[in-house]
Short mmCIF file of C-alpha atoms in Angstrom, two decimals:
data_model
loop_
_atom_site.label_atom_id
_atom_site.label_comp_id
_atom_site.label_asym_id
_atom_site.label_seq_id
_atom_site.Cartn_x
_atom_site.Cartn_y
_atom_site.Cartn_z
CA MET A 1 13.65 -35.81 -1.91
CA GLU A 2 10.26 -36.01 -3.58
CA ALA A 3 9.18 -32.86 -1.74
CA ILE A 4 12.34 -31.02 -2.89
CA LYS A 5 11.71 -32.07 -6.53
CA CYS A 6 8.14 -30.86 -6.24
CA CYS A 7 9.14 -27.47 -4.71
CA ILE A 8 11.81 -26.84 -7.37
CA SER A 9 9.56 -27.77 -10.29
CA THR A 10 6.70 -25.63 -8.93
CA ALA A 11 9.02 -22.63 -8.35
CA LEU A 12 10.36 -22.89 -11.85
CA LEU A 13 6.87 -23.19 -13.25
CA CYS A 14 5.72 -20.13 -11.33
CA ILE A 15 8.71 -18.11 -12.28
CA GLY A 16 8.06 -18.99 -15.94
CA PHE A 17 4.52 -17.80 -15.72
CA THR A 18 5.34 -14.53 -13.95
CA VAL A 19 8.17 -13.74 -16.42
CA LEU A 20 5.88 -14.46 -19.34
CA VAL A 21 2.97 -12.30 -18.10
CA ASP A 22 5.10 -9.33 -16.83
CA SER A 23 7.27 -9.40 -19.90
CA ILE A 24 4.13 -9.03 -22.09
CA MET A 25 2.68 -6.30 -19.88
CA TRP A 26 5.97 -4.27 -19.64
CA GLN A 27 7.23 -4.98 -23.27
CA ARG A 28 10.61 -6.23 -22.02
CA ILE A 29 12.08 -9.30 -20.41
CA LEU A 30 11.15 -8.95 -16.76
CA TRP A 31 11.18 -11.01 -13.57
CA PRO A 32 9.84 -8.48 -11.03
CA GLU A 33 10.79 -10.31 -7.86
CA PHE A 34 14.43 -10.72 -9.03
CA GLU A 35 14.62 -7.01 -9.95
CA VAL A 36 13.34 -6.09 -6.49
CA PHE A 37 15.81 -8.40 -4.83
CA TRP A 38 18.69 -7.02 -6.86
CA PHE A 39 17.79 -3.43 -6.30
CA ASN A 40 17.09 -3.77 -2.48
CA SER A 41 19.59 -6.45 -1.39
CA VAL A 42 22.48 -6.63 -3.91
CA LEU A 43 22.70 -2.95 -4.89
CA ASN A 44 21.47 -1.83 -1.37
CA ARG A 45 19.58 1.08 -2.84
CA SER A 46 16.33 0.45 -0.99
CA SER A 47 17.01 3.49 1.26
CA GLU A 48 16.27 5.74 -1.77
CA TRP A 49 12.59 5.03 -1.14
CA GLY A 50 12.69 6.07 2.52
CA THR A 51 13.97 4.64 5.75
CA HIS A 52 12.74 3.62 9.23
CA SER A 53 14.36 2.93 12.53
CA ILE A 54 15.77 -0.54 13.06
CA HIS A 55 12.95 -1.40 15.51
CA TRP A 56 10.15 -0.26 13.26
CA TYR A 57 8.80 -3.70 12.43
CA PHE A 58 8.47 -4.57 16.09
CA THR A 59 7.26 -1.21 17.40
CA SER A 60 5.01 -0.06 14.65
CA ALA A 61 4.36 -2.45 11.65
CA LEU A 62 3.56 -5.62 13.56
CA PRO A 63 1.45 -3.97 16.34
CA ARG A 64 -0.67 -2.14 13.81
CA SER A 65 -1.17 -5.13 11.59
CA MET A 66 -1.84 -7.75 14.28
CA LEU A 67 -3.51 -5.53 16.86
CA VAL A 68 -4.52 -7.65 19.93
CA ALA A 69 -2.77 -10.73 18.48
CA TYR A 70 0.54 -9.10 18.88
CA PRO A 71 0.64 -9.15 22.71
CA LEU A 72 -1.09 -12.56 22.66
CA CYS A 73 1.55 -14.09 20.45
CA LEU A 74 4.18 -13.21 23.10
CA VAL A 75 1.95 -14.70 25.85
CA GLY A 76 1.42 -17.80 23.72
CA ALA A 77 5.20 -18.45 23.44
CA LEU A 78 5.44 -18.13 27.24
CA LEU A 79 2.40 -20.41 28.01
CA ASP A 80 3.16 -23.20 25.47
CA ARG A 81 6.82 -23.82 24.83
CA ARG A 82 5.99 -26.19 21.94
CA ILE A 83 5.34 -23.16 19.71
CA VAL A 84 8.76 -21.63 20.36
CA PRO A 85 10.64 -23.74 17.66
CA TYR A 86 8.12 -22.39 15.04
CA VAL A 87 8.03 -18.79 16.30
CA LEU A 88 11.75 -18.36 16.73
CA PRO A 89 12.71 -18.72 13.07
CA VAL A 90 9.91 -16.27 12.13
CA THR A 91 11.17 -13.77 14.67
CA LEU A 92 14.76 -14.13 13.37
CA PHE A 93 13.43 -13.54 9.88
CA VAL A 94 12.00 -10.24 10.98
CA VAL A 95 15.15 -9.30 12.85
CA LEU A 96 17.22 -9.84 9.72
CA TYR A 97 14.87 -7.70 7.63
CA SER A 98 15.13 -5.05 10.33
CA LYS A 99 18.71 -4.43 9.22
CA LEU A 100 17.62 -3.12 5.85
CA PRO A 101 17.06 0.72 6.17
CA HIS A 102 14.02 0.63 3.89
CA LYS A 103 11.09 -1.13 5.50
CA GLU A 104 7.63 -2.06 4.34
CA LEU A 105 5.02 -4.30 6.08
CA ARG A 106 4.80 -6.46 2.88
CA PHE A 107 8.46 -7.49 3.38
CA ILE A 108 7.68 -9.38 6.55
CA ILE A 109 3.93 -10.14 6.11
CA ALA A 110 4.68 -13.86 5.81
CA ALA A 111 5.69 -13.89 9.52
CA VAL A 112 2.19 -12.90 10.63
CA PRO A 113 0.33 -16.27 10.19
CA MET A 114 2.79 -18.13 12.55
CA LEU A 115 2.62 -15.32 15.14
CA ASN A 116 -1.16 -15.60 14.89
CA VAL A 117 -0.85 -19.34 15.70
CA SER A 118 1.07 -18.40 18.85
CA ALA A 119 -1.63 -15.81 19.68
CA SER A 120 -4.30 -18.42 19.27
CA LEU A 121 -2.66 -20.65 21.90
CA ALA A 122 -2.77 -17.78 24.38
CA ALA A 123 -6.44 -17.06 23.53
CA ASN A 124 -7.31 -20.70 23.90
CA ARG A 125 -5.65 -20.87 27.35
CA LEU A 126 -7.52 -17.81 28.52
CA TYR A 127 -10.84 -19.15 27.25
CA ASN A 128 -10.34 -22.58 28.88
CA ASN A 129 -9.49 -21.02 32.25
CA ARG A 130 -12.05 -18.23 32.04
CA LYS A 131 -13.97 -19.42 35.12
CA LYS A 132 -10.93 -19.53 37.36
CA SER A 133 -10.11 -16.67 39.72
CA GLY A 134 -7.75 -14.22 38.20
CA TRP A 135 -8.10 -15.75 34.77
CA ASN A 136 -11.67 -14.34 34.36
CA PHE A 137 -10.40 -10.78 34.49
CA LEU A 138 -7.71 -11.57 31.82
CA TYR A 139 -10.41 -13.18 29.70
CA VAL A 140 -12.70 -10.11 29.86
CA LEU A 141 -9.65 -7.92 29.08
CA MET A 142 -8.95 -10.09 25.98
CA LEU A 143 -12.60 -9.76 24.83
CA GLY A 144 -12.36 -5.97 25.24
CA ALA A 145 -9.18 -6.00 23.26
CA PHE A 146 -10.76 -8.00 20.50
CA LEU A 147 -13.63 -5.47 20.29
CA ALA A 148 -11.14 -2.58 20.15
CA SER A 149 -9.24 -4.31 17.37
CA LEU A 150 -12.51 -4.81 15.45
CA GLY A 151 -13.30 -1.10 15.80
CA TYR A 152 -9.74 -0.12 14.69
CA SER A 153 -9.94 -2.48 11.74
CA ALA A 154 -13.30 -0.92 10.59
CA VAL A 155 -11.72 2.61 10.81
CA SER A 156 -8.59 1.49 8.94
CA PHE A 157 -10.70 -0.15 6.30
CA MET A 158 -12.58 3.08 5.61
CA ALA A 159 -9.26 5.09 5.68
CA SER A 160 -7.73 2.71 3.27
CA TYR A 161 -10.73 3.00 0.89
CA SER A 162 -10.18 6.72 0.88
CA ASN A 163 -6.40 6.36 0.39
CA TYR A 164 -6.37 5.95 -3.39
CA PRO A 165 -7.29 9.42 -4.83
CA GLY A 166 -5.03 8.91 -7.84
CA GLY A 167 -7.00 6.04 -9.08
CA HIS A 168 -10.28 7.80 -8.49
CA ALA A 169 -8.98 10.92 -10.35
CA LEU A 170 -7.83 8.86 -13.37
CA LYS A 171 -11.19 7.08 -13.63
CA ALA A 172 -13.03 10.47 -13.38
CA LEU A 173 -10.80 11.96 -16.16
CA HIS A 174 -11.45 9.06 -18.46
CA GLU A 175 -15.20 9.32 -17.98
CA ALA A 176 -15.19 13.20 -18.41
CA ASP A 177 -13.32 13.20 -21.75
CA SER A 178 -14.58 10.61 -24.24
CA SER A 179 -13.50 12.42 -27.42
CA MET A 180 -11.33 10.60 -29.94
CA LYS A 181 -8.74 13.37 -30.08
CA GLU A 182 -5.30 12.21 -28.89
CA LYS A 183 -4.66 13.16 -25.20
CA VAL A 184 -1.40 13.11 -23.32
CA LEU A 185 -1.65 12.75 -19.52
CA HIS A 186 1.13 13.27 -17.17
CA ILE A 187 0.93 11.43 -13.86
CA ASP A 188 3.22 12.49 -10.99
CA VAL A 189 4.75 10.31 -8.27
CA LEU A 190 2.06 10.86 -5.65
CA THR A 191 -0.74 10.00 -8.05
CA ALA A 192 1.03 6.89 -9.27
CA MET A 193 1.47 5.82 -5.63
CA SER A 194 -2.18 6.41 -4.76
CA GLY A 195 -4.09 4.05 -7.06
CA VAL A 196 -2.78 4.48 -10.61
CA SER A 197 -1.33 1.46 -12.33
CA ARG A 198 -0.99 0.18 -15.92
CA PHE A 199 -4.28 -1.74 -15.41
CA CYS A 200 -6.13 1.61 -15.08
CA GLU A 201 -4.94 2.97 -18.41
CA ASN A 202 -7.12 3.18 -21.49
CA GLU A 203 -6.06 2.51 -25.13
CA TYR A 204 -5.76 5.19 -27.84
CA PRO A 205 -6.49 8.13 -27.88
CA TRP A 206 -5.05 8.23 -24.37
CA ARG A 207 -1.29 8.37 -23.88
CA TYR A 208 0.45 8.46 -20.53
CA SER A 209 3.68 9.98 -19.06
CA LYS A 210 5.13 9.21 -15.68
CA GLU A 211 8.31 11.12 -16.26
CA GLU A 212 9.82 12.18 -12.89
CA ASP A 213 11.65 15.30 -11.69
CA ILE A 214 9.66 17.74 -13.80
CA SER A 215 9.51 21.10 -11.97
CA ILE A 216 6.23 22.78 -11.63
CA GLU A 217 7.43 25.65 -13.80
CA GLU A 218 8.29 23.31 -16.58
CA TYR A 219 4.86 22.02 -17.14
CA GLN A 220 3.78 24.95 -19.22
CA ASN A 221 6.54 24.27 -21.71
CA ARG A 222 5.38 20.66 -22.23
CA ASN A 223 2.64 19.38 -24.56
CA PHE A 224 0.63 17.60 -21.89
CA THR A 225 -3.19 17.72 -22.41
CA TYR A 226 -3.88 16.82 -18.75
CA LEU A 227 -2.01 16.62 -15.50
CA LEU A 228 -2.75 14.59 -12.39
CA ASN A 229 -0.58 15.76 -9.60
CA GLU A 230 -0.49 17.14 -5.99
CA HIS A 231 -0.34 20.82 -7.01
CA ARG A 232 -3.44 22.94 -6.82
CA TYR A 233 -2.14 25.60 -9.16
CA VAL A 234 0.07 24.97 -12.21
CA SER A 235 0.96 27.79 -14.71
CA GLY A 236 -0.53 27.25 -18.11
CA TYR A 237 -3.14 24.84 -16.88
CA LYS A 238 -6.64 25.14 -15.42
CA CYS A 239 -7.57 23.13 -12.35
CA LEU A 240 -10.47 20.98 -13.38
CA PHE A 241 -11.26 19.06 -10.20
CA GLY A 242 -9.73 17.69 -7.01
CA VAL A 243 -10.06 14.23 -5.40
CA ASP A 244 -10.11 13.94 -1.64
CA GLY A 245 -7.96 11.47 0.18
CA PHE A 246 -7.63 10.34 3.89
CA SER A 247 -5.75 12.83 6.01
CA ARG A 248 -6.39 11.83 9.71
CA ALA A 249 -9.05 10.49 12.19
CA ARG A 250 -10.88 12.89 14.42
CA ILE A 251 -12.52 12.19 17.77
CA GLN A 252 -15.99 13.63 18.04
CA PRO A 253 -18.59 13.74 20.93
CA ARG A 254 -21.21 11.66 19.18
CA PHE A 255 -21.65 8.31 17.57
CA PRO A 256 -19.56 7.17 15.88
CA PRO A 257 -16.85 8.64 18.15
CA LEU A 258 -14.33 8.61 15.23
CA SER A 259 -14.68 10.36 11.90
CA LEU A 260 -12.34 10.49 8.94
CA VAL A 261 -10.99 13.81 7.82
CA LYS A 262 -10.50 14.02 4.08
CA VAL A 263 -8.60 16.80 2.19
CA PRO A 264 -7.90 17.22 -1.52
CA LYS A 265 -4.89 15.07 -2.45
CA VAL A 266 -4.87 14.82 -6.18
CA PHE A 267 -5.78 17.53 -8.66
CA ALA A 268 -6.60 17.25 -12.34
CA HIS A 269 -5.43 20.04 -14.63
CA GLY A 270 -6.23 20.85 -18.26
CA ASN A 271 -4.01 22.69 -20.77
CA THR A 272 -5.41 26.16 -21.27
CA GLY A 273 -4.13 26.17 -24.83
CA ASP A 274 -6.44 23.31 -25.69
CA PRO A 275 -9.93 24.58 -26.53
CA GLY A 276 -11.35 21.00 -26.51
CA VAL A 277 -10.39 20.63 -22.83
CA LEU A 278 -11.83 23.95 -21.74
CA SER A 279 -15.12 23.31 -23.62
CA LEU A 280 -16.06 20.41 -21.29
CA ASP A 281 -18.06 20.84 -18.14
CA TRP A 282 -15.63 20.57 -15.13
CA PRO A 283 -16.69 20.94 -11.49
CA GLY A 284 -13.61 23.01 -10.63
CA CYS A 285 -11.19 22.69 -7.74
CA PRO A 286 -12.14 23.37 -4.04
#
């Protein structure tokens, strides 16, 4: 009973803090987690943000996030039945979330720690029996898998670092134009999803618009000073610079054997009718 009281009081305290902070940031009464739950589960509108197959968590998300620990967690449940009562609820949790058409790793990331516990049991059994016939080969195989996972993690880290061109573009735009003249910047969906948030915004004279569903032809009829979007050419605007983002990994016949291929993902445009914009020194678009 004491534990239940502690959990309830802590939950209410945390909810109060998040409502207070987010309401101040967004200038309206807001409980973000409840809005997400209502949109995704009650209204069942999550599919508007894209869908994946029902098996995506088990065949793509978990293997890519856990790497060598993924097969080891299955082995751990077979070698030590004591972990099954802990792994089974976690697995059912992922199964239930698999029924939702829109899937993201963050929805089921809480399942990973317990699956890693199961994987650690398998790794421990292989280590303790590494000198026995048959087990030594499996032990070496596990070590090789760990090294492969480490290499994959390094490549993924470098790719993730290059996966936020929108944030880099917004920072570069702020640094390039330090005048006190009021500026209106439009940010499209791709840019907003690749590193731009309210925390990146500056105070006056900068103003921001994230209005959606604006056609590329309509931009020239709007009073935006700058644009950050995925289009290289926009009528009525000059392309000022582009920011590269991760595209794919490429195998090469030298060390390191993998290299990251980057291509321009986000472009900054300036209104050609604004002489103040055109007077600045811009690198131009590739």
